[in-house]
Coordinates of C-alpha atoms in Angstrom, one line a residue:
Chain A
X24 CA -1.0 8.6 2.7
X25 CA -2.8 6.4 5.6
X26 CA -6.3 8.3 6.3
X27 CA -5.3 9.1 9.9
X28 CA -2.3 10.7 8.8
X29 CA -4.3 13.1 5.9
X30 CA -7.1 13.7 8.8
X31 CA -4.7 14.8 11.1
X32 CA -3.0 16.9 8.6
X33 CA -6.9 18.5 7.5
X34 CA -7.5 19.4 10.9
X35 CA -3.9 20.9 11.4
X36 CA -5.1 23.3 8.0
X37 CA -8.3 24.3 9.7
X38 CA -6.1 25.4 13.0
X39 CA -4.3 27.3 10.7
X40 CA -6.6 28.7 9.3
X41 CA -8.7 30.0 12.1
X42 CA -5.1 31.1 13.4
X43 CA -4.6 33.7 10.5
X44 CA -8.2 34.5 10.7
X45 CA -8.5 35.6 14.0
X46 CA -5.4 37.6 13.1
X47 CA -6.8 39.2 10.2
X48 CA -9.8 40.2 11.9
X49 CA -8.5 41.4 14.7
X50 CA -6.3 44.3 12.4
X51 CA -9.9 44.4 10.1
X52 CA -11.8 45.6 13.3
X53 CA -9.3 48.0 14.9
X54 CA -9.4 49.6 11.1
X55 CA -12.9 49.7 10.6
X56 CA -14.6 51.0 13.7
X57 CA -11.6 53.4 13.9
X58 CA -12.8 55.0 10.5
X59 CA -16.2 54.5 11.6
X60 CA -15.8 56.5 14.5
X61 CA -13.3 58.8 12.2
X62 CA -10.1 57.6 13.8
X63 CA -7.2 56.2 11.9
X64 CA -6.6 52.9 14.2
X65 CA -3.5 51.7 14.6
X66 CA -0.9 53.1 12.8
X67 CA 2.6 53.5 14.3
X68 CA 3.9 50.0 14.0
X69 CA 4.5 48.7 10.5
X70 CA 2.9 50.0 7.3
X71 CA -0.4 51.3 8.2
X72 CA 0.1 49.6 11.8
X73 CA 0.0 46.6 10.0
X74 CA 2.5 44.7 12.2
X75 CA 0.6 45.5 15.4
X76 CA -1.4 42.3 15.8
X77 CA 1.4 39.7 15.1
X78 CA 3.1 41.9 18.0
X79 CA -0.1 41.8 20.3
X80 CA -0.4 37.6 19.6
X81 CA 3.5 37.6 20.6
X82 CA 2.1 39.7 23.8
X83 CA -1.0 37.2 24.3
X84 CA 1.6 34.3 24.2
X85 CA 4.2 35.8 26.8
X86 CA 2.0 37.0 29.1
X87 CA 2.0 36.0 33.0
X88 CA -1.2 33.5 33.0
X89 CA -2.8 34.4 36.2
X90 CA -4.9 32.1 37.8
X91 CA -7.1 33.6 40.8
X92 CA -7.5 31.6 43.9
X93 CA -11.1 31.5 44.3
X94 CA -11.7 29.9 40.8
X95 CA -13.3 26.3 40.4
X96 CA -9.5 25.4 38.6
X97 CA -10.2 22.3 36.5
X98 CA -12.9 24.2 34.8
X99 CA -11.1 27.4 34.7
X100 CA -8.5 25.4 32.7
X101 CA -11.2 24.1 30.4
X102 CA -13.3 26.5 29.6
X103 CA -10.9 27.9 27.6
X104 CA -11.1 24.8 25.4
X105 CA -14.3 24.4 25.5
X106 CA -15.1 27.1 23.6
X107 CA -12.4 26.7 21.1
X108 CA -12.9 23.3 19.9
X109 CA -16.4 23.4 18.7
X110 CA -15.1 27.1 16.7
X111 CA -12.5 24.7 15.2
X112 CA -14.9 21.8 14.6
X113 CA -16.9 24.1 12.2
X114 CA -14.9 24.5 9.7
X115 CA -14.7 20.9 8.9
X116 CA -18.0 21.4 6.4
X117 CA -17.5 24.8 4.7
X118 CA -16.9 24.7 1.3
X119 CA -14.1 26.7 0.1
X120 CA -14.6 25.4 -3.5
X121 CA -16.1 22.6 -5.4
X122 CA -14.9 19.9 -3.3
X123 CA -13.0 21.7 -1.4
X124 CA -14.1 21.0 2.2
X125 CA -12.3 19.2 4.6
X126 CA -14.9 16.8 5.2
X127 CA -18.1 16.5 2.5
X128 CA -21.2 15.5 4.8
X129 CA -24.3 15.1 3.5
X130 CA -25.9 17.1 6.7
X131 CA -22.7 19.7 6.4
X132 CA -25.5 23.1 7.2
X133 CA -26.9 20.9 10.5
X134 CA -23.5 19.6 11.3
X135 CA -21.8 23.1 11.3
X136 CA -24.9 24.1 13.8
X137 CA -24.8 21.4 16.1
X138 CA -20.9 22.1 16.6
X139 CA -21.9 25.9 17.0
X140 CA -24.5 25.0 19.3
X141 CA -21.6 23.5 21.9
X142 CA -20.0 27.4 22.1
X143 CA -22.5 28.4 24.7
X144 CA -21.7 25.6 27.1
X145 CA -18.1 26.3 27.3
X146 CA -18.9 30.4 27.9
X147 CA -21.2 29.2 30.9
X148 CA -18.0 26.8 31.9
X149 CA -16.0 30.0 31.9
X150 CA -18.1 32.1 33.7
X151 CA -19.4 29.9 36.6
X152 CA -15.7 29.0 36.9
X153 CA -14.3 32.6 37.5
X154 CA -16.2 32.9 40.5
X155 CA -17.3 36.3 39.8
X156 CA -20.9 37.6 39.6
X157 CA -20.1 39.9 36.5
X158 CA -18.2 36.5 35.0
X159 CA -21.2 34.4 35.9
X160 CA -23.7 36.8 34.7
X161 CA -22.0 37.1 31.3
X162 CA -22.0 33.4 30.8
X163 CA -25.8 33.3 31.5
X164 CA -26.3 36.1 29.4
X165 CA -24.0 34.0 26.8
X166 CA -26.4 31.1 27.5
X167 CA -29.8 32.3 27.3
X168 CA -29.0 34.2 24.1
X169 CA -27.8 31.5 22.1
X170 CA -30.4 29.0 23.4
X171 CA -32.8 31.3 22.2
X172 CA -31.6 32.4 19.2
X173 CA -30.8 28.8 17.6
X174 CA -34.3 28.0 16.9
X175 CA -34.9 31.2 14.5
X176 CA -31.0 30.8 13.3
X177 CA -31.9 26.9 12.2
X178 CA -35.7 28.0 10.9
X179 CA -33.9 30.6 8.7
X180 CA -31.8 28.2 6.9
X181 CA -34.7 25.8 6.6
X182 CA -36.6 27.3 3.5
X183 CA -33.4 26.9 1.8
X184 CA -33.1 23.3 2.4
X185 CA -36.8 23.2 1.4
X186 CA -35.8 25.2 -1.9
X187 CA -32.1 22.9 -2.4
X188 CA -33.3 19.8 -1.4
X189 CA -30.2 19.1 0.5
X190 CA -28.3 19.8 3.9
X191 CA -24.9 19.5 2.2
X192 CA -23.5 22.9 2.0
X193 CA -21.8 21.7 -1.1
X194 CA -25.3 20.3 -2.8
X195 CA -26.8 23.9 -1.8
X196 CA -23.9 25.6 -3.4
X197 CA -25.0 23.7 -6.9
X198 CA -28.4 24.7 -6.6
X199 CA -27.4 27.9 -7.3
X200 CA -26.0 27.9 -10.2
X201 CA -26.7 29.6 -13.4
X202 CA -29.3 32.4 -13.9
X203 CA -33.1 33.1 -13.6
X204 CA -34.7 34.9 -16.9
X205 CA -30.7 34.5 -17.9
X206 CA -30.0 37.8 -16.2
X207 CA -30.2 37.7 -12.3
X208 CA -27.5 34.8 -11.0
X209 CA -29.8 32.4 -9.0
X210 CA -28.3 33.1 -5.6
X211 CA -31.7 32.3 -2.7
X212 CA -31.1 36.0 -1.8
X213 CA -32.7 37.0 -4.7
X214 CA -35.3 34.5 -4.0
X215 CA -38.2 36.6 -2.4
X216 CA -38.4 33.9 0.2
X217 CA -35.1 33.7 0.7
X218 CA -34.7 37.7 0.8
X219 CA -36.5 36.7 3.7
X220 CA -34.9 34.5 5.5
X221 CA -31.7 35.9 5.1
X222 CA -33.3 38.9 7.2
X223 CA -34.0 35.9 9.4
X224 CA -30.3 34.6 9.3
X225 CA -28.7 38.5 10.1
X226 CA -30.5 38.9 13.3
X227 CA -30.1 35.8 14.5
X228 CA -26.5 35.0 13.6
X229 CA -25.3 38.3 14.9
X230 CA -26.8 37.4 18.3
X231 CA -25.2 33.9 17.9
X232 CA -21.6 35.6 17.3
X233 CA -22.1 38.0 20.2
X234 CA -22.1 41.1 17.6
X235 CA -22.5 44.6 19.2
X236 CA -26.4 45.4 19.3
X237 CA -26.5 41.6 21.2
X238 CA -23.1 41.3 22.6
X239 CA -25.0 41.9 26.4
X240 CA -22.8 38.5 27.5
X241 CA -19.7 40.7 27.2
X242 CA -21.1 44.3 28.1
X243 CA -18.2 46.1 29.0
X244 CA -19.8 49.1 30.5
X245 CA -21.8 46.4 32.6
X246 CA -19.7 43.6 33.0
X247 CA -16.5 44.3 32.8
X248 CA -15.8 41.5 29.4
X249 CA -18.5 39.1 30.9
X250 CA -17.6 35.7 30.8
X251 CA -13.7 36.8 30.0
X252 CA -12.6 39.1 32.9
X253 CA -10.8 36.8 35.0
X254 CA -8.7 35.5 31.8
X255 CA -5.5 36.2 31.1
X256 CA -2.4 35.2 28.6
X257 CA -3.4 33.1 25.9
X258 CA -6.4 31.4 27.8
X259 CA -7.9 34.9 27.1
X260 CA -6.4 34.6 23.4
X261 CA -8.2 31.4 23.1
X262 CA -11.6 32.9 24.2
X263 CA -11.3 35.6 22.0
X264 CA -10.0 33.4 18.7
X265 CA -13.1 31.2 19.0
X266 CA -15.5 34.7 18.6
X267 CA -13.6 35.9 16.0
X268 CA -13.4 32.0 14.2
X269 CA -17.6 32.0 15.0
X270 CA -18.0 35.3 13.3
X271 CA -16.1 33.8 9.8
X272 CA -18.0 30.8 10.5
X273 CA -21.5 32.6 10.3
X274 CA -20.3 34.9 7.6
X275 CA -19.7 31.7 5.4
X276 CA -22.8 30.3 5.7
X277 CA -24.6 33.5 4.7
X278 CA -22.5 33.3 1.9
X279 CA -23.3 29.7 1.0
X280 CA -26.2 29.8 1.8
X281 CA -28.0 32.7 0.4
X282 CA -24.8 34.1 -1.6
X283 CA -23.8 31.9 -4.3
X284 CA -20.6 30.1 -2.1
X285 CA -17.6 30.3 -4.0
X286 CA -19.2 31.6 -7.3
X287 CA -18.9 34.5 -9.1
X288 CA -21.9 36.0 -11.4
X289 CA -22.2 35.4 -14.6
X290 CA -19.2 33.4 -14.9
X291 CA -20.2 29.8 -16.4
X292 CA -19.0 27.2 -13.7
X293 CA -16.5 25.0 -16.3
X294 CA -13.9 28.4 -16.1
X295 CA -13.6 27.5 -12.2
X296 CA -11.8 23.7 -12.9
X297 CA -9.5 26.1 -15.0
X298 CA -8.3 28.6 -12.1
X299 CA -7.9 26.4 -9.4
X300 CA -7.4 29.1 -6.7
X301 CA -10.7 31.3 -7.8
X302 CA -13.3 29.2 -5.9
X303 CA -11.2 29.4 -2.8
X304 CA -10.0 33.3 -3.5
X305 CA -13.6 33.8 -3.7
X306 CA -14.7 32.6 -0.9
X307 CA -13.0 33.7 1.2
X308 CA -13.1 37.4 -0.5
X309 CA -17.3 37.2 -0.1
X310 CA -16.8 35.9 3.4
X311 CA -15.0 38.8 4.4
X312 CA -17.8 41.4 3.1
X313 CA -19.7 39.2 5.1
X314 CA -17.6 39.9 8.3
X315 CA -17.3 43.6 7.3
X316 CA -20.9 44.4 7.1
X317 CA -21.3 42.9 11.2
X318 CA -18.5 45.2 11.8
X319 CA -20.5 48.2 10.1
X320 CA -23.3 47.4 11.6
X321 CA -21.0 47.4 15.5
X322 CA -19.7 50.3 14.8
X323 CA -23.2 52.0 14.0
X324 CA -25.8 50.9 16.5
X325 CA -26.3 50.7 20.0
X326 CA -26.7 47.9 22.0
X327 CA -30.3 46.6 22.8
X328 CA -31.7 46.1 25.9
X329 CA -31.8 41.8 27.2
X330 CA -35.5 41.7 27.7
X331 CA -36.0 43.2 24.2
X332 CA -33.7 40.8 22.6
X333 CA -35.0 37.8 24.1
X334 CA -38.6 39.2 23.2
X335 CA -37.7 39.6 19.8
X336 CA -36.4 36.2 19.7
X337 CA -39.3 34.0 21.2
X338 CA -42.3 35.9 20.6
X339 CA -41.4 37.5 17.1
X340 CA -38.6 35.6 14.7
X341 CA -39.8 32.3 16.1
X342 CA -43.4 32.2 14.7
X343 CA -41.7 34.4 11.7
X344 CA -39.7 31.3 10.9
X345 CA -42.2 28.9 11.5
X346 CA -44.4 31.1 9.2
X347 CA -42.0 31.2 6.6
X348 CA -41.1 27.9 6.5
X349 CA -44.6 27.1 6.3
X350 CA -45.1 29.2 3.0
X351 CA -42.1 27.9 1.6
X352 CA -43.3 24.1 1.6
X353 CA -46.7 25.3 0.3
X354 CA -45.4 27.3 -2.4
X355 CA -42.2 24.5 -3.0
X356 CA -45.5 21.4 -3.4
X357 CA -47.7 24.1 -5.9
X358 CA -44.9 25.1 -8.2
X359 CA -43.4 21.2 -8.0
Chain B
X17 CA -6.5 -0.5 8.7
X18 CA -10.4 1.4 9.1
X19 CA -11.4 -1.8 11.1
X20 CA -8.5 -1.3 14.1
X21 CA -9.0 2.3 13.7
X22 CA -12.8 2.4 14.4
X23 CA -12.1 -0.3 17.3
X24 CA -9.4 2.1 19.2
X25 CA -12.1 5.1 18.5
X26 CA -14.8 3.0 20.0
X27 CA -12.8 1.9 23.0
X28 CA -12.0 5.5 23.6
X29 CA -15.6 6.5 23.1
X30 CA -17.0 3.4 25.3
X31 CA -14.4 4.8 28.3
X32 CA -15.6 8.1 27.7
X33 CA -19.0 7.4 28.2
X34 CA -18.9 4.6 31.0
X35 CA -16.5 6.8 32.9
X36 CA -18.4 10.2 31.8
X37 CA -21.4 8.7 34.1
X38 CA -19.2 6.9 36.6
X39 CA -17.4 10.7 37.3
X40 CA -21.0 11.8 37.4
X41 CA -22.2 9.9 39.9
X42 CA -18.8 10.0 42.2
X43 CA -18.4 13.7 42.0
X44 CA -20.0 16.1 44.9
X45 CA -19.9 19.1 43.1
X46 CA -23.2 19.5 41.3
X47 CA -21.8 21.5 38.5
X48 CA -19.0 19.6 38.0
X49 CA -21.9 16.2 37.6
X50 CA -23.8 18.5 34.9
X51 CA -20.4 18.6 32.9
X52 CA -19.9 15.1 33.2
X53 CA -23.2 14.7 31.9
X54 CA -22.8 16.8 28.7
X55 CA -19.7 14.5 28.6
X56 CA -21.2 11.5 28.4
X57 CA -23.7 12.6 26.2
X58 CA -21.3 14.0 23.7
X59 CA -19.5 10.6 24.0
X60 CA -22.6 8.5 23.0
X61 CA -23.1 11.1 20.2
X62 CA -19.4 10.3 18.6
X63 CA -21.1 6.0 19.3
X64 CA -23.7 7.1 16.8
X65 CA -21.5 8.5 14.4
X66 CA -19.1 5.1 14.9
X67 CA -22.3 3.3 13.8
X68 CA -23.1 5.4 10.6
X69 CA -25.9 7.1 12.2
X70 CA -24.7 10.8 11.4
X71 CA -27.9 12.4 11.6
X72 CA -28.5 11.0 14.9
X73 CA -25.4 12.0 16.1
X74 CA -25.8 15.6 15.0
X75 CA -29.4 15.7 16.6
X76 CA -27.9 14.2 19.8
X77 CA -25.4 17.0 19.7
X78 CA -27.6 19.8 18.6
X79 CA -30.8 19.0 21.5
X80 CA -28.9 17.0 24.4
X81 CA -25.5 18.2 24.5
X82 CA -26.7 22.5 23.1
X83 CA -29.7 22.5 24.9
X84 CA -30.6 20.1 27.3
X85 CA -27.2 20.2 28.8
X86 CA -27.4 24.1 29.3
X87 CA -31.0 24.2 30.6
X88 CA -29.8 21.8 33.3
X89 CA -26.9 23.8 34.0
X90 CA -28.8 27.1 33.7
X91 CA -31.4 25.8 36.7
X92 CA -28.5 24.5 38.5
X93 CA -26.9 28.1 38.9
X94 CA -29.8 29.6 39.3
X95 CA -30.9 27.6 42.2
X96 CA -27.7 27.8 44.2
X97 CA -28.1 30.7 46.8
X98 CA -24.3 30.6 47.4
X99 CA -21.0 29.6 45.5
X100 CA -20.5 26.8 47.9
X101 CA -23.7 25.4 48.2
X102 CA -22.5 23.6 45.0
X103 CA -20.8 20.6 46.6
X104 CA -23.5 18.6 48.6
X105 CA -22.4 16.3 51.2
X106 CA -22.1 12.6 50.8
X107 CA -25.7 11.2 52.6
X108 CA -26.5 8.2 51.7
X109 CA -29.9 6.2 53.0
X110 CA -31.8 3.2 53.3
X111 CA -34.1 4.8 50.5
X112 CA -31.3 5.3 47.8
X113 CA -29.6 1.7 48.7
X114 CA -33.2 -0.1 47.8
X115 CA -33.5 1.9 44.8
X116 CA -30.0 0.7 43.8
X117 CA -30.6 -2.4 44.8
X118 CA -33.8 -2.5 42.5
X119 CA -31.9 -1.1 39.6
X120 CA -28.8 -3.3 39.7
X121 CA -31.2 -6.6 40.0
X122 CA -33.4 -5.0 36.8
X123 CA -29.8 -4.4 35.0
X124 CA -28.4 -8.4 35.7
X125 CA -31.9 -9.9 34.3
X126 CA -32.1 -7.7 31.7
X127 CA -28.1 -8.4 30.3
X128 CA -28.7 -12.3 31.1
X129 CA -31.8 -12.5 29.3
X130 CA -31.2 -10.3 26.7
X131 CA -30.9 -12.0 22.6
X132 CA -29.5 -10.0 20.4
X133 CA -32.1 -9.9 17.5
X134 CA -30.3 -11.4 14.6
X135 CA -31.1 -8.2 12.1
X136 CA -29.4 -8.2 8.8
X137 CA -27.4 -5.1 8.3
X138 CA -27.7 -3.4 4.9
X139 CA -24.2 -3.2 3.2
X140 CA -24.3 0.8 3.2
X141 CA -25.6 3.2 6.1
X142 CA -28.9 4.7 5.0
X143 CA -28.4 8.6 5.0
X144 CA -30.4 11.4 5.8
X145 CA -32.8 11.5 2.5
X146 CA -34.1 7.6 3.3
X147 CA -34.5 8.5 6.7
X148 CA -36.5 11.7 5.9
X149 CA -38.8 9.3 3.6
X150 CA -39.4 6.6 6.2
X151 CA -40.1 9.3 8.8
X152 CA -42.5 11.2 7.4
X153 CA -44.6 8.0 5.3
X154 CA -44.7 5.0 7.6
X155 CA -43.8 6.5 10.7
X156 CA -45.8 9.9 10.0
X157 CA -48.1 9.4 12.8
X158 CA -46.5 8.5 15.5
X159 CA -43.9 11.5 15.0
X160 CA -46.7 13.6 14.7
X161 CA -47.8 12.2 18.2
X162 CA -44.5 12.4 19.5
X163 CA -44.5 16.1 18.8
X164 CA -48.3 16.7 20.0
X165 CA -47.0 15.5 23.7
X166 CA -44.2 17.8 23.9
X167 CA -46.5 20.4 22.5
X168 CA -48.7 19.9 25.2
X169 CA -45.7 19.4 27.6
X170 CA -44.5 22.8 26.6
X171 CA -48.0 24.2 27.1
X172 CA -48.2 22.8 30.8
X173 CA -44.4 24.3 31.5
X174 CA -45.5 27.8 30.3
X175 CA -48.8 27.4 32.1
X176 CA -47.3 26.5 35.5
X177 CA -45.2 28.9 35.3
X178 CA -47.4 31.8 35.1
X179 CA -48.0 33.6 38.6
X180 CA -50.7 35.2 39.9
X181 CA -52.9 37.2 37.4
X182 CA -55.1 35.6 34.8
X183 CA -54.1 31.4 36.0

């Protein structure tokens, strides 16, 4: 098969896949802040409600696409992409099992930030081109959190590079393997720096998806939905996908970094070449817990004030990462 | 078959940059320039990546296009009293013609007396473990100076903008 052909057809899986996840999610969260807030969720339509959000995407599809007249149209139009295409871009690096990415890069951990790192842009493109002060306020919001919260999100990840010796999210998958004292599997969480910096990691990768206690860019007791209230039909759909798609995205590189990737403990590595599917099944299974816990933690706290969040980013996880990093290349050059 | 495809890629990536900045420079709307900015800047980034550089690609990506891009943007929208103060009339003046003129001359002596250094290019692109070794050995010190300025840089900026009280 000619290379352009097999890229094209890679990229076409990762659309697909960010399709069924934003589907998925969007049935997981309706279910589980309902029973967190001792509802039932949907549950007319399908077993369990289950075909209520294949009916809502035919909705999102068929929908009038209202345009408003005061909006700056070509980035209107754009923004919607904008913020899509660098959710897509993300999952070229992940790992889904060994080998199984659809591109290996030796800087897979930076490269998956980098891409992330375009979201915000696109959020501001949508907001300043709604020409509404709630929209433009939520795309600031959007902005300034994000901006802020990269530097502690990339610091977290770093003592793990230190500890791996690699960006490649495959090569930091390896280092994991087998066991310490042949008991504890030797995922970095169970490294007491890592313990740390996957504290690190929580807080600022749920401010970087926009989860509840930070989601102040969407607000909707403030804002309206922030940066999305003048969107409509599937350019809304788009907006929403790419939050959804950025939510997996962190949750899988919690789980490669600091949770093992597609391993299970205790199981010797050879056994996975045997089950093909079990790396993937994996995964994608851990990935979910991943997602399930920032949707615990929605449903269960209230949102934070903005100048305590950006606070907490600049003046505390900043020099906490810096500090930690710090440590970890002492300790890393006295135990080497 | 890699050889045409990285030369369509490249022509695509050279139009996207030299018309990134052109659209820049033509458009009146100064939101509308930032964007063309981050747009040219992403453009250069996918150059890099043509040229094996990956990690300066990413960090292109990651500082210009994530963060520069946005501060600019953010100060931009912050500025603007009103929605419409965004596109700025068309005022050119003797000042900006001389400057051109200056630049275009510096531009035609540079590209006529340039030589392209005859460097031989290793057979495979160095990746991001060589470049960590060259960069902090041999080049230790100046990186460490390079990040002393913007420390002090970032010093001033918080400095300066500190009102009133203890300045």
């Amino acid at each position: 098969m000619s290379p352009v052909l097999a890229a094209s057809l890679r990229v076409l899986i990762a659309v697909g896949l960010m399709m069924a996840n934003g589907v998925m999610m969007i049935y997981m969260l309706r279910k589980v802040l309902g029973h967190l807030h001792l509802r039932y969720g949907p549950l007319h339509v399908g077993w369990h409600g289950l075909l209520q959000t294949p009916l809502d995407v035919v909705k999102l599809l068929t929908k009038e696409d209202v345009t408003p007249r005061a909006v700056d149209r070509w980035l209107f139009r754009l923004a919607p992409l904008a913020v899509f295409v660098p959710s897509l871009m993300a999952y070229a690096a992940l790992p889904f099992g060994p080998g199984w990415s659809i591109v290996s890069l030796d800087t897979g951990l930076l490269y998956t930030f980098a891409v992330l790192s375009l979201v915000p842009i696109g959020l501001l493109m949508a907001g300043w081109a709604s020409a509404n002060k709630w929209s433009l306020l939520g795309g600031m919001r959007a902005a300034a959190q994000q901006i802020a919260y990269e530097v502690p999100l990339l610091l977290s990840v770093l003592p793990v590079v230190l500890i791996a010796g690699t960006m490649s999210l495959g090569g930091i998958v390896d280092a994991q393997q087998g066991l310490w004292l042949g008991v504890l599997p030797r995922w970095f969480v169970l490294n007491p720096l890592g313990l740390v910096a996957f504290a690190l990691f929580v807080v600022a990768g749920l401010v970087e998806s926009n989860q509840t206690p930070f989601d102040m860019s969407e607000a909707e007791s403030e804002l309206v939905t922030g940066f999305a209230t003048e969107y409509s039909a599937m350019k809304f759909g788009l907006l929403f996908l790419s939050e959804f798609s950025n939510q997996f995205i962190l949750s899988a590189i919690g789980v490669t970094v600091f949770f093992g990737g597609w391993m299970l403990p205790w199981i010797p590595v050879e056994w996975y070449a045997e089950i093909p599917v079990l790396p993937a099944a994996v995964f994608i299974f851990k990935v979910y817990i991943g997602i399930f816990v920032m949707m615990w933690i929605r449903g269960t706290y209230p949102r934070v004030r903005v100048d305590r969040m950006m606070e907490l980013g600049w003046k505390r996880l900043i020099p906490a990462g810096l500090a930690l990093v710090l440590l970890t290349g002492f300790i890393q050059k006295a135990v080497m | 078959m890699s050889e045409s495809v990285n030369g369509v890629v490249f022509f695509m990536l050279a139009f996207a940059t030299i018309g990134g900045a052109l659209m820049m420079l033509a458009t009146r709307n100064v939101v509308h320039a930032a964007y063309w900015l981050l747009e040219t800047m992403l453009a250069t980034a996918g150059l890099y990546l043509l040229l094996s550089a990956e990690f300066l690609a990413l960090v292109q990506v990651l500082v210009y296009a994530g963060a520069v891009s946005v501060l600019v943007l953010f100060v931009i929208m912050l500025t603007l009293r009103r929605r419409s103060d965004a596109i700025r009339p068309f005022e050119p003046g003797l000042g900006g013609a001389i400057v051109a003129a200056l630049f275009l001359g510096a531009v035609y002596l540079a590209l006529t007396r340039f030589v392209a250094p005859a460097v031989e290019m290793p057979a495979t692109a160095p990746g991001v473990v060589e470049f960590g070794q060259i960069m902090f050995t041999e080049w230790a010190l100046p990186f460490e100076i390079a990040s002393l300025v913007l420390l002090v840089a970032l010093v001033a900026a918080v400095w300066w903008s500190r009102e009133g009280e203890d300045r």
